[in-house]
mmCIF file of N, CA and C in Angstrom:
data_model
loop_
_atom_site.group_PDB
_atom_site.id
_atom_site.type_symbol
_atom_site.label_atom_id
_atom_site.label_comp_id
_atom_site.label_asym_id
_atom_site.label_seq_id
_atom_site.Cartn_x
_atom_site.Cartn_y
_atom_site.Cartn_z
ATOM 1 N N MET A 463 5.074 14.368 4.599
ATOM 2 C CA MET A 463 5.368 13.095 4.078
ATOM 3 C C MET A 463 6.594 13.210 3.203
ATOM 4 N N GLY A 464 7.577 12.371 3.417
ATOM 5 C CA GLY A 464 8.763 12.379 2.577
ATOM 6 C C GLY A 464 8.503 11.519 1.350
ATOM 7 N N ALA A 465 7.980 12.132 0.284
ATOM 8 C CA ALA A 465 7.647 11.420 -0.946
ATOM 9 C C ALA A 465 8.450 12.010 -2.080
ATOM 10 N N TRP A 466 8.879 11.163 -2.977
ATOM 11 C CA TRP A 466 9.655 11.610 -4.123
ATOM 12 C C TRP A 466 8.910 11.326 -5.407
ATOM 13 N N ASP A 467 7.810 10.550 -5.325
ATOM 14 C CA ASP A 467 6.991 10.239 -6.489
ATOM 15 C C ASP A 467 5.688 9.649 -5.997
ATOM 16 N N THR A 468 4.830 9.245 -6.924
ATOM 17 C CA THR A 468 3.548 8.744 -6.528
ATOM 18 C C THR A 468 3.393 7.235 -6.487
ATOM 19 N N GLY A 469 4.485 6.509 -6.736
ATOM 20 C CA GLY A 469 4.471 5.075 -6.707
ATOM 21 C C GLY A 469 4.248 4.543 -5.299
ATOM 22 N N ALA A 470 3.819 3.276 -5.210
ATOM 23 C CA ALA A 470 3.469 2.673 -3.958
ATOM 24 C C ALA A 470 4.625 2.656 -2.901
ATOM 25 N N PHE A 471 5.858 2.643 -3.385
ATOM 26 C CA PHE A 471 7.036 2.598 -2.500
ATOM 27 C C PHE A 471 7.834 3.901 -2.517
ATOM 28 N N ASP A 472 7.329 4.943 -3.139
ATOM 29 C CA ASP A 472 8.057 6.157 -3.379
ATOM 30 C C ASP A 472 7.887 7.173 -2.245
ATOM 31 N N ASN A 473 7.966 6.689 -1.004
ATOM 32 C CA ASN A 473 7.885 7.572 0.150
ATOM 33 C C ASN A 473 8.562 6.890 1.327
ATOM 34 N N ASP A 474 8.948 7.660 2.295
ATOM 35 C CA ASP A 474 9.692 7.132 3.448
ATOM 36 C C ASP A 474 8.904 6.080 4.222
ATOM 37 N N ASP A 475 7.631 6.252 4.419
ATOM 38 C CA ASP A 475 6.847 5.276 5.191
ATOM 39 C C ASP A 475 6.791 3.918 4.494
ATOM 40 N N ALA A 476 6.558 3.925 3.192
ATOM 41 C CA ALA A 476 6.446 2.667 2.477
ATOM 42 C C ALA A 476 7.851 2.005 2.386
ATOM 43 N N ALA A 477 8.904 2.808 2.193
ATOM 44 C CA ALA A 477 10.252 2.229 2.169
ATOM 45 C C ALA A 477 10.593 1.596 3.524
ATOM 46 N N ASP A 478 10.196 2.208 4.601
ATOM 47 C CA ASP A 478 10.394 1.695 5.930
ATOM 48 C C ASP A 478 9.597 0.379 6.087
ATOM 49 N N PHE A 479 8.366 0.352 5.606
ATOM 50 C CA PHE A 479 7.541 -0.868 5.681
ATOM 51 C C PHE A 479 8.246 -1.987 4.890
ATOM 52 N N ALA A 480 8.750 -1.701 3.713
ATOM 53 C CA ALA A 480 9.441 -2.697 2.907
ATOM 54 C C ALA A 480 10.652 -3.205 3.679
ATOM 55 N N GLY A 481 11.391 -2.305 4.335
ATOM 56 C CA GLY A 481 12.535 -2.722 5.132
ATOM 57 C C GLY A 481 12.111 -3.645 6.274
ATOM 58 N N ASP A 482 11.001 -3.319 6.926
ATOM 59 C CA ASP A 482 10.512 -4.212 8.008
ATOM 60 C C ASP A 482 10.174 -5.588 7.458
ATOM 61 N N LEU A 483 9.611 -5.659 6.263
ATOM 62 C CA LEU A 483 9.309 -6.952 5.652
ATOM 63 C C LEU A 483 10.582 -7.690 5.343
ATOM 64 N N ASN A 484 11.587 -6.983 4.814
ATOM 65 C CA ASN A 484 12.869 -7.658 4.543
ATOM 66 C C ASN A 484 13.501 -8.234 5.828
ATOM 67 N N ASP A 485 13.369 -7.526 6.923
ATOM 68 C CA ASP A 485 13.992 -7.959 8.188
ATOM 69 C C ASP A 485 13.187 -9.075 8.880
ATOM 70 N N ALA A 486 11.924 -9.203 8.517
ATOM 71 C CA ALA A 486 11.059 -10.211 9.188
ATOM 72 C C ALA A 486 11.307 -11.561 8.644
ATOM 73 N N ALA A 487 11.088 -12.552 9.478
ATOM 74 C CA ALA A 487 11.128 -13.929 9.045
ATOM 75 C C ALA A 487 10.023 -14.134 8.020
ATOM 76 N N PRO A 488 10.256 -14.921 6.963
ATOM 77 C CA PRO A 488 9.241 -15.135 5.944
ATOM 78 C C PRO A 488 7.862 -15.502 6.489
ATOM 79 N N ALA A 489 7.822 -16.306 7.531
ATOM 80 C CA ALA A 489 6.538 -16.721 8.117
ATOM 81 C C ALA A 489 5.805 -15.547 8.780
ATOM 82 N N ASP A 490 6.509 -14.495 9.159
ATOM 83 C CA ASP A 490 5.879 -13.316 9.808
ATOM 84 C C ASP A 490 5.439 -12.275 8.818
ATOM 85 N N ARG A 491 5.832 -12.344 7.611
ATOM 86 C CA ARG A 491 5.485 -11.289 6.655
ATOM 87 C C ARG A 491 4.030 -11.110 6.369
ATOM 88 N N PRO A 492 3.269 -12.198 6.220
ATOM 89 C CA PRO A 492 1.804 -12.030 5.995
ATOM 90 C C PRO A 492 1.119 -11.232 7.137
ATOM 91 N N ASP A 493 1.547 -11.485 8.379
ATOM 92 C CA ASP A 493 0.947 -10.755 9.527
ATOM 93 C C ASP A 493 1.285 -9.270 9.439
ATOM 94 N N LEU A 494 2.509 -8.887 9.028
ATOM 95 C CA LEU A 494 2.829 -7.499 8.843
ATOM 96 C C LEU A 494 1.995 -6.833 7.771
ATOM 97 N N ILE A 495 1.770 -7.549 6.714
ATOM 98 C CA ILE A 495 0.954 -7.021 5.608
ATOM 99 C C ILE A 495 -0.491 -6.855 6.072
ATOM 100 N N ARG A 496 -1.010 -7.819 6.775
ATOM 101 C CA ARG A 496 -2.386 -7.724 7.297
ATOM 102 C C ARG A 496 -2.522 -6.534 8.252
ATOM 103 N N GLU A 497 -1.563 -6.381 9.142
ATOM 104 C CA GLU A 497 -1.596 -5.230 10.097
ATOM 105 C C GLU A 497 -1.593 -3.902 9.345
ATOM 106 N N ALA A 498 -0.787 -3.761 8.321
ATOM 107 C CA ALA A 498 -0.723 -2.508 7.566
ATOM 108 C C ALA A 498 -2.045 -2.265 6.869
ATOM 109 N N LEU A 499 -2.655 -3.266 6.290
ATOM 110 C CA LEU A 499 -3.905 -3.103 5.572
ATOM 111 C C LEU A 499 -5.021 -2.783 6.593
ATOM 112 N N GLU A 500 -5.100 -3.475 7.659
ATOM 113 C CA GLU A 500 -6.072 -3.252 8.677
ATOM 114 C C GLU A 500 -6.011 -1.846 9.324
ATOM 115 N N ALA A 501 -4.757 -1.366 9.477
ATOM 116 C CA ALA A 501 -4.594 -0.040 10.052
ATOM 117 C C ALA A 501 -5.313 1.068 9.238
ATOM 118 N N ALA A 502 -5.401 0.836 7.963
ATOM 119 C CA ALA A 502 -6.104 1.787 7.111
ATOM 120 C C ALA A 502 -7.574 1.384 6.962
ATOM 121 N N ALA A 503 -7.838 0.153 6.593
ATOM 122 C CA ALA A 503 -9.181 -0.297 6.276
ATOM 123 C C ALA A 503 -10.121 -0.140 7.507
ATOM 124 N N ASP A 504 -9.648 -0.352 8.688
ATOM 125 C CA ASP A 504 -10.478 -0.333 9.885
ATOM 126 C C ASP A 504 -10.432 1.015 10.622
ATOM 127 N N ASN A 505 -9.758 2.000 10.051
ATOM 128 C CA ASN A 505 -9.621 3.294 10.705
ATOM 129 C C ASN A 505 -10.935 4.060 10.585
ATOM 130 N N GLU A 506 -11.455 4.522 11.672
ATOM 131 C CA GLU A 506 -12.714 5.274 11.701
ATOM 132 C C GLU A 506 -12.485 6.732 12.002
ATOM 133 N N ASP A 507 -11.232 7.140 12.226
ATOM 134 C CA ASP A 507 -10.889 8.548 12.520
ATOM 135 C C ASP A 507 -10.146 9.094 11.289
ATOM 136 N N TYR A 508 -9.480 10.198 11.512
ATOM 137 C CA TYR A 508 -8.665 10.796 10.469
ATOM 138 C C TYR A 508 -7.465 9.843 10.202
ATOM 139 N N LEU A 509 -7.343 9.390 8.990
ATOM 140 C CA LEU A 509 -6.277 8.440 8.650
ATOM 141 C C LEU A 509 -4.992 9.174 8.389
ATOM 142 N N GLU A 510 -4.015 8.938 9.193
ATOM 143 C CA GLU A 510 -2.691 9.626 9.061
ATOM 144 C C GLU A 510 -1.894 9.052 7.831
ATOM 145 N N ALA A 511 -1.062 9.905 7.280
ATOM 146 C CA ALA A 511 -0.315 9.514 6.099
ATOM 147 C C ALA A 511 0.595 8.312 6.297
ATOM 148 N N PRO A 512 1.303 8.174 7.427
ATOM 149 C CA PRO A 512 2.196 6.980 7.573
ATOM 150 C C PRO A 512 1.437 5.653 7.461
ATOM 151 N N GLU A 513 0.237 5.576 8.035
ATOM 152 C CA GLU A 513 -0.572 4.371 7.961
ATOM 153 C C GLU A 513 -1.045 4.161 6.519
ATOM 154 N N ALA A 514 -1.499 5.242 5.888
ATOM 155 C CA ALA A 514 -1.947 5.176 4.503
ATOM 156 C C ALA A 514 -0.850 4.693 3.582
ATOM 157 N N ASN A 515 0.351 5.255 3.712
ATOM 158 C CA ASN A 515 1.438 4.879 2.851
ATOM 159 C C ASN A 515 1.858 3.436 3.022
ATOM 160 N N ALA A 516 1.879 2.977 4.249
ATOM 161 C CA ALA A 516 2.227 1.553 4.504
ATOM 162 C C ALA A 516 1.143 0.661 3.907
ATOM 163 N N ALA A 517 -0.132 1.052 4.043
ATOM 164 C CA ALA A 517 -1.219 0.239 3.492
ATOM 165 C C ALA A 517 -1.169 0.179 1.960
ATOM 166 N N ILE A 518 -0.832 1.275 1.334
ATOM 167 C CA ILE A 518 -0.663 1.271 -0.122
ATOM 168 C C ILE A 518 0.435 0.326 -0.506
ATOM 169 N N ALA A 519 1.537 0.350 0.187
ATOM 170 C CA ALA A 519 2.646 -0.580 -0.098
ATOM 171 C C ALA A 519 2.193 -2.010 0.101
ATOM 172 N N ALA A 520 1.434 -2.299 1.178
ATOM 173 C CA ALA A 520 0.967 -3.629 1.431
ATOM 174 C C ALA A 520 -0.028 -4.040 0.330
ATOM 175 N N ALA A 521 -0.860 -3.128 -0.089
ATOM 176 C CA ALA A 521 -1.832 -3.454 -1.198
ATOM 177 C C ALA A 521 -1.094 -3.709 -2.475
ATOM 178 N N ALA A 522 -0.005 -3.011 -2.714
ATOM 179 C CA ALA A 522 0.807 -3.268 -3.896
ATOM 180 C C ALA A 522 1.419 -4.646 -3.877
ATOM 181 N N ILE A 523 1.790 -5.117 -2.683
ATOM 182 C CA ILE A 523 2.345 -6.455 -2.571
ATOM 183 C C ILE A 523 1.237 -7.467 -2.844
ATOM 184 N N VAL A 524 0.082 -7.282 -2.268
ATOM 185 C CA VAL A 524 -1.040 -8.193 -2.515
ATOM 186 C C VAL A 524 -1.339 -8.248 -4.039
ATOM 187 N N ALA A 525 -1.408 -7.070 -4.648
ATOM 188 C CA ALA A 525 -1.711 -7.027 -6.044
ATOM 189 C C ALA A 525 -0.657 -7.730 -6.889
ATOM 190 N N SER A 526 0.635 -7.598 -6.447
ATOM 191 C CA SER A 526 1.729 -8.260 -7.217
ATOM 192 C C SER A 526 1.627 -9.757 -7.228
ATOM 193 N N GLN A 527 0.897 -10.294 -6.262
ATOM 194 C CA GLN A 527 0.789 -11.769 -6.165
ATOM 195 C C GLN A 527 -0.427 -12.308 -6.898
ATOM 196 N N GLN A 528 -1.203 -11.441 -7.509
ATOM 197 C CA GLN A 528 -2.340 -11.850 -8.252
ATOM 198 C C GLN A 528 -1.915 -12.199 -9.690
ATOM 199 N N PRO A 529 -2.683 -13.055 -10.389
ATOM 200 C CA PRO A 529 -2.302 -13.357 -11.767
ATOM 201 C C PRO A 529 -2.238 -12.052 -12.621
ATOM 202 N N ASP A 530 -1.140 -11.926 -13.285
ATOM 203 C CA ASP A 530 -0.872 -10.730 -14.108
ATOM 204 C C ASP A 530 -0.854 -9.450 -13.328
ATOM 205 N N GLY A 531 -0.611 -9.512 -12.026
ATOM 206 C CA GLY A 531 -0.560 -8.313 -11.192
ATOM 207 C C GLY A 531 0.733 -7.542 -11.486
ATOM 208 N N PRO A 532 0.709 -6.247 -11.125
ATOM 209 C CA PRO A 532 1.896 -5.427 -11.380
ATOM 210 C C PRO A 532 3.091 -5.886 -10.506
ATOM 211 N N GLU A 533 4.224 -5.947 -11.118
ATOM 212 C CA GLU A 533 5.419 -6.351 -10.334
ATOM 213 C C GLU A 533 5.848 -5.251 -9.376
ATOM 214 N N VAL A 534 6.455 -5.678 -8.314
ATOM 215 C CA VAL A 534 7.072 -4.731 -7.389
ATOM 216 C C VAL A 534 8.488 -4.513 -7.926
ATOM 217 N N ASP A 535 8.705 -3.419 -8.573
ATOM 218 C CA ASP A 535 9.999 -3.223 -9.216
ATOM 219 C C ASP A 535 10.698 -1.964 -8.721
ATOM 220 N N SER A 536 10.128 -1.344 -7.712
ATOM 221 C CA SER A 536 10.785 -0.156 -7.128
ATOM 222 C C SER A 536 12.001 -0.531 -6.304
ATOM 223 N N ALA A 537 13.036 0.203 -6.435
ATOM 224 C CA ALA A 537 14.236 -0.046 -5.641
ATOM 225 C C ALA A 537 13.957 0.019 -4.140
ATOM 226 N N TYR A 538 12.835 0.603 -3.765
ATOM 227 C CA TYR A 538 12.486 0.783 -2.354
ATOM 228 C C TYR A 538 11.496 -0.267 -1.852
ATOM 229 N N GLY A 539 11.108 -1.202 -2.754
ATOM 230 C CA GLY A 539 10.204 -2.279 -2.393
ATOM 231 C C GLY A 539 10.987 -3.369 -1.653
ATOM 232 N N PRO A 540 10.204 -4.400 -1.214
ATOM 233 C CA PRO A 540 10.867 -5.526 -0.505
ATOM 234 C C PRO A 540 11.846 -6.255 -1.415
ATOM 235 N N ASP A 541 13.049 -6.452 -0.942
ATOM 236 C CA ASP A 541 14.098 -7.120 -1.771
ATOM 237 C C ASP A 541 13.682 -8.493 -2.237
ATOM 238 N N PHE A 542 13.017 -9.269 -1.397
ATOM 239 C CA PHE A 542 12.638 -10.611 -1.798
ATOM 240 C C PHE A 542 11.670 -10.617 -2.942
ATOM 241 N N LEU A 543 10.871 -9.583 -3.131
ATOM 242 C CA LEU A 543 9.980 -9.503 -4.291
ATOM 243 C C LEU A 543 10.703 -8.930 -5.513
ATOM 244 N N ILE A 544 11.521 -7.921 -5.300
ATOM 245 C CA ILE A 544 12.298 -7.334 -6.396
ATOM 246 C C ILE A 544 13.182 -8.406 -7.020
ATOM 247 N N ASP A 545 13.693 -9.325 -6.196
ATOM 248 C CA ASP A 545 14.562 -10.409 -6.687
ATOM 249 C C ASP A 545 13.807 -11.546 -7.336
ATOM 250 N N GLY A 546 12.481 -11.387 -7.493
ATOM 251 C CA GLY A 546 11.708 -12.412 -8.181
ATOM 252 C C GLY A 546 11.007 -13.412 -7.249
ATOM 253 N N GLY A 547 11.087 -13.177 -5.966
ATOM 254 C CA GLY A 547 10.441 -14.055 -5.030
ATOM 255 C C GLY A 547 8.959 -13.837 -4.946
ATOM 256 N N SER A 548 8.297 -14.548 -4.101
ATOM 257 C CA SER A 548 6.857 -14.347 -3.896
ATOM 258 C C SER A 548 6.547 -14.540 -2.452
ATOM 259 N N ILE A 549 5.277 -14.339 -2.129
ATOM 260 C CA ILE A 549 4.828 -14.511 -0.734
ATOM 261 C C ILE A 549 3.423 -15.075 -0.825
ATOM 262 N N ASP A 550 3.172 -16.090 -0.040
ATOM 263 C CA ASP A 550 1.899 -16.765 -0.033
ATOM 264 C C ASP A 550 0.961 -16.009 0.908
ATOM 265 N N LEU A 551 -0.096 -15.433 0.361
ATOM 266 C CA LEU A 551 -1.035 -14.641 1.140
ATOM 267 C C LEU A 551 -2.447 -15.238 1.096
ATOM 268 N N PRO A 552 -3.181 -15.124 2.199
ATOM 269 C CA PRO A 552 -4.544 -15.634 2.187
ATOM 270 C C PRO A 552 -5.412 -14.867 1.169
ATOM 271 N N ASP A 553 -6.392 -15.526 0.612
ATOM 272 C CA ASP A 553 -7.272 -14.920 -0.381
ATOM 273 C C ASP A 553 -7.998 -13.686 0.141
ATOM 274 N N GLU A 554 -8.293 -13.631 1.464
ATOM 275 C CA GLU A 554 -9.017 -12.534 2.067
ATOM 276 C C GLU A 554 -8.250 -11.236 2.037
ATOM 277 N N PHE A 555 -6.928 -11.338 1.751
ATOM 278 C CA PHE A 555 -6.119 -10.101 1.688
ATOM 279 C C PHE A 555 -6.552 -9.219 0.522
ATOM 280 N N VAL A 556 -7.115 -9.814 -0.544
ATOM 281 C CA VAL A 556 -7.518 -9.007 -1.699
ATOM 282 C C VAL A 556 -8.638 -8.048 -1.284
ATOM 283 N N GLU A 557 -9.640 -8.545 -0.615
ATOM 284 C CA GLU A 557 -10.742 -7.669 -0.166
ATOM 285 C C GLU A 557 -10.260 -6.676 0.876
ATOM 286 N N LEU A 558 -9.361 -7.099 1.748
ATOM 287 C CA LEU A 558 -8.835 -6.209 2.788
ATOM 288 C C LEU A 558 -8.022 -5.065 2.099
ATOM 289 N N ALA A 559 -7.252 -5.401 1.097
ATOM 290 C CA ALA A 559 -6.485 -4.397 0.378
ATOM 291 C C ALA A 559 -7.412 -3.403 -0.355
ATOM 292 N N LEU A 560 -8.482 -3.882 -0.940
ATOM 293 C CA LEU A 560 -9.443 -2.991 -1.602
ATOM 294 C C LEU A 560 -10.100 -2.061 -0.581
ATOM 295 N N ARG A 561 -10.437 -2.609 0.588
ATOM 296 C CA ARG A 561 -11.043 -1.748 1.612
ATOM 297 C C ARG A 561 -10.059 -0.692 2.084
ATOM 298 N N ALA A 562 -8.802 -1.065 2.235
ATOM 299 C CA ALA A 562 -7.777 -0.116 2.650
ATOM 300 C C ALA A 562 -7.639 1.010 1.593
ATOM 301 N N ILE A 563 -7.590 0.650 0.364
ATOM 302 C CA ILE A 563 -7.433 1.693 -0.654
ATOM 303 C C ILE A 563 -8.652 2.609 -0.656
ATOM 304 N N ALA A 564 -9.857 2.026 -0.532
ATOM 305 C CA ALA A 564 -11.072 2.852 -0.503
ATOM 306 C C ALA A 564 -11.021 3.812 0.644
ATOM 307 N N ARG A 565 -10.559 3.356 1.790
ATOM 308 C CA ARG A 565 -10.450 4.219 2.985
ATOM 309 C C ARG A 565 -9.436 5.368 2.768
ATOM 310 N N ILE A 566 -8.349 5.015 2.144
ATOM 311 C CA ILE A 566 -7.281 5.983 1.878
ATOM 312 C C ILE A 566 -7.767 7.081 0.914
ATOM 313 N N LEU A 567 -8.569 6.703 -0.019
ATOM 314 C CA LEU A 567 -9.127 7.650 -1.000
ATOM 315 C C LEU A 567 -10.265 8.466 -0.509
ATOM 316 N N SER A 568 -10.853 8.088 0.639
ATOM 317 C CA SER A 568 -12.050 8.745 1.157
ATOM 318 C C SER A 568 -11.636 10.076 1.875
ATOM 319 N N ASP A 569 -12.657 10.817 2.244
ATOM 320 C CA ASP A 569 -12.428 12.022 3.070
ATOM 321 C C ASP A 569 -11.819 11.592 4.373
ATOM 322 N N GLU A 570 -11.275 12.543 5.093
ATOM 323 C CA GLU A 570 -10.640 12.251 6.380
ATOM 324 C C GLU A 570 -9.366 11.370 6.213
ATOM 325 N N SER A 571 -8.631 11.640 5.170
ATOM 326 C CA SER A 571 -7.397 10.933 4.909
ATOM 327 C C SER A 571 -6.282 11.955 4.678
ATOM 328 N N GLU A 572 -5.238 11.886 5.510
ATOM 329 C CA GLU A 572 -4.127 12.779 5.324
ATOM 330 C C GLU A 572 -3.434 12.532 3.968
ATOM 331 N N TRP A 573 -3.365 11.270 3.512
ATOM 332 C CA TRP A 573 -2.745 10.950 2.208
ATOM 333 C C TRP A 573 -3.451 11.784 1.128
ATOM 334 N N ARG A 574 -4.769 11.730 1.143
ATOM 335 C CA ARG A 574 -5.531 12.454 0.138
ATOM 336 C C ARG A 574 -5.306 13.968 0.265
ATOM 337 N N ASP A 575 -5.347 14.470 1.524
ATOM 338 C CA ASP A 575 -5.159 15.914 1.747
ATOM 339 C C ASP A 575 -3.772 16.373 1.325
ATOM 340 N N LEU A 576 -2.739 15.605 1.575
ATOM 341 C CA LEU A 576 -1.403 16.016 1.231
ATOM 342 C C LEU A 576 -1.225 16.029 -0.316
ATOM 343 N N TRP A 577 -1.731 15.037 -0.986
ATOM 344 C CA TRP A 577 -1.577 15.018 -2.450
ATOM 345 C C TRP A 577 -2.425 16.143 -3.067
ATOM 346 N N ASP A 578 -3.576 16.416 -2.446
ATOM 347 C CA ASP A 578 -4.414 17.501 -2.915
ATOM 348 C C ASP A 578 -3.708 18.840 -2.758
ATOM 349 N N GLU A 579 -3.058 19.045 -1.565
ATOM 350 C CA GLU A 579 -2.332 20.318 -1.330
ATOM 351 C C GLU A 579 -1.163 20.430 -2.309
ATOM 352 N N ALA A 580 -0.559 19.344 -2.694
ATOM 353 C CA ALA A 580 0.562 19.348 -3.642
ATOM 354 C C ALA A 580 0.048 19.485 -5.085
ATOM 355 N N GLU A 581 -1.230 19.567 -5.264
ATOM 356 C CA GLU A 581 -1.847 19.636 -6.581
ATOM 357 C C GLU A 581 -1.464 18.414 -7.472
ATOM 358 N N SER A 582 -1.358 17.291 -6.820
ATOM 359 C CA SER A 582 -0.993 16.052 -7.552
ATOM 360 C C SER A 582 -1.921 14.900 -7.184
ATOM 361 N N LEU A 583 -3.120 15.210 -6.705
ATOM 362 C CA LEU A 583 -4.026 14.118 -6.265
ATOM 363 C C LEU A 583 -4.396 13.240 -7.411
ATOM 364 N N ASP A 584 -4.710 13.792 -8.584
ATOM 365 C CA ASP A 584 -5.098 12.982 -9.740
ATOM 366 C C ASP A 584 -3.988 12.036 -10.137
ATOM 367 N N GLU A 585 -2.764 12.530 -10.118
ATOM 368 C CA GLU A 585 -1.613 11.708 -10.441
ATOM 369 C C GLU A 585 -1.415 10.605 -9.462
ATOM 370 N N ALA A 586 -1.571 10.892 -8.176
ATOM 371 C CA ALA A 586 -1.446 9.852 -7.124
ATOM 372 C C ALA A 586 -2.511 8.805 -7.233
ATOM 373 N N ILE A 587 -3.749 9.216 -7.498
ATOM 374 C CA ILE A 587 -4.845 8.261 -7.681
ATOM 375 C C ILE A 587 -4.564 7.359 -8.924
ATOM 376 N N THR A 588 -4.117 7.969 -10.004
ATOM 377 C CA THR A 588 -3.778 7.242 -11.209
ATOM 378 C C THR A 588 -2.725 6.178 -10.944
ATOM 379 N N ALA A 589 -1.749 6.507 -10.078
ATOM 380 C CA ALA A 589 -0.713 5.517 -9.702
ATOM 381 C C ALA A 589 -1.278 4.314 -9.016
ATOM 382 N N LEU A 590 -2.446 4.478 -8.327
ATOM 383 C CA LEU A 590 -3.074 3.357 -7.638
ATOM 384 C C LEU A 590 -3.857 2.423 -8.572
ATOM 385 N N GLU A 591 -4.169 2.925 -9.762
ATOM 386 C CA GLU A 591 -5.074 2.141 -10.656
ATOM 387 C C GLU A 591 -4.586 0.764 -10.974
ATOM 388 N N PRO A 592 -3.289 0.547 -11.331
ATOM 389 C CA PRO A 592 -2.849 -0.789 -11.602
ATOM 390 C C PRO A 592 -3.021 -1.772 -10.408
ATOM 391 N N ILE A 593 -2.836 -1.225 -9.230
ATOM 392 C CA ILE A 593 -3.007 -2.009 -7.987
ATOM 393 C C ILE A 593 -4.468 -2.417 -7.851
ATOM 394 N N ARG A 594 -5.350 -1.435 -7.946
ATOM 395 C CA ARG A 594 -6.808 -1.706 -7.815
ATOM 396 C C ARG A 594 -7.263 -2.643 -8.889
ATOM 397 N N ALA A 595 -6.782 -2.431 -10.125
ATOM 398 C CA ALA A 595 -7.216 -3.324 -11.243
ATOM 399 C C ALA A 595 -6.811 -4.782 -10.979
ATOM 400 N N ALA A 596 -5.638 -4.996 -10.509
ATOM 401 C CA ALA A 596 -5.196 -6.364 -10.222
ATOM 402 C C ALA A 596 -5.996 -6.983 -9.090
ATOM 403 N N LEU A 597 -6.339 -6.186 -8.140
ATOM 404 C CA LEU A 597 -7.139 -6.666 -6.974
ATOM 405 C C LEU A 597 -8.645 -6.918 -7.381
ATOM 406 N N ASN A 598 -9.130 -6.271 -8.361
ATOM 407 C CA ASN A 598 -10.486 -6.387 -8.786
ATOM 408 C C ASN A 598 -10.735 -7.510 -9.826
ATOM 409 N N ARG A 599 -9.701 -8.213 -10.159
ATOM 410 C CA ARG A 599 -9.852 -9.295 -11.203
ATOM 411 C C ARG A 599 -10.529 -10.520 -10.621
#
């Protein structure tokens, strides 16, 4: 995984996902976010890191749209959000994002295995806390 930090957009997969959102028509962005979340939440096999990273980025976007949610302020996040924009997402995305995060943190997750091998799993999990907290309100 090409990661330079533990933030939601601090890896190649999440930055690519943000780029895909930037390139998509605004009306298509919710579907891309749903697909990224479902790829992790509904995975019953070993969850690969690219899917996990995109789902974390998608969950960060959902969290950013909640009242008092954490802003997307990474230079690698979607430009339309960094510039102060928003995205209208269905309410069910909150539960879907929480399920995706739970799946990413579970066993059989390459994201978890890679951070554990790097001896930074606790730090990576801590970076997810503001996202989970905003989704749990």
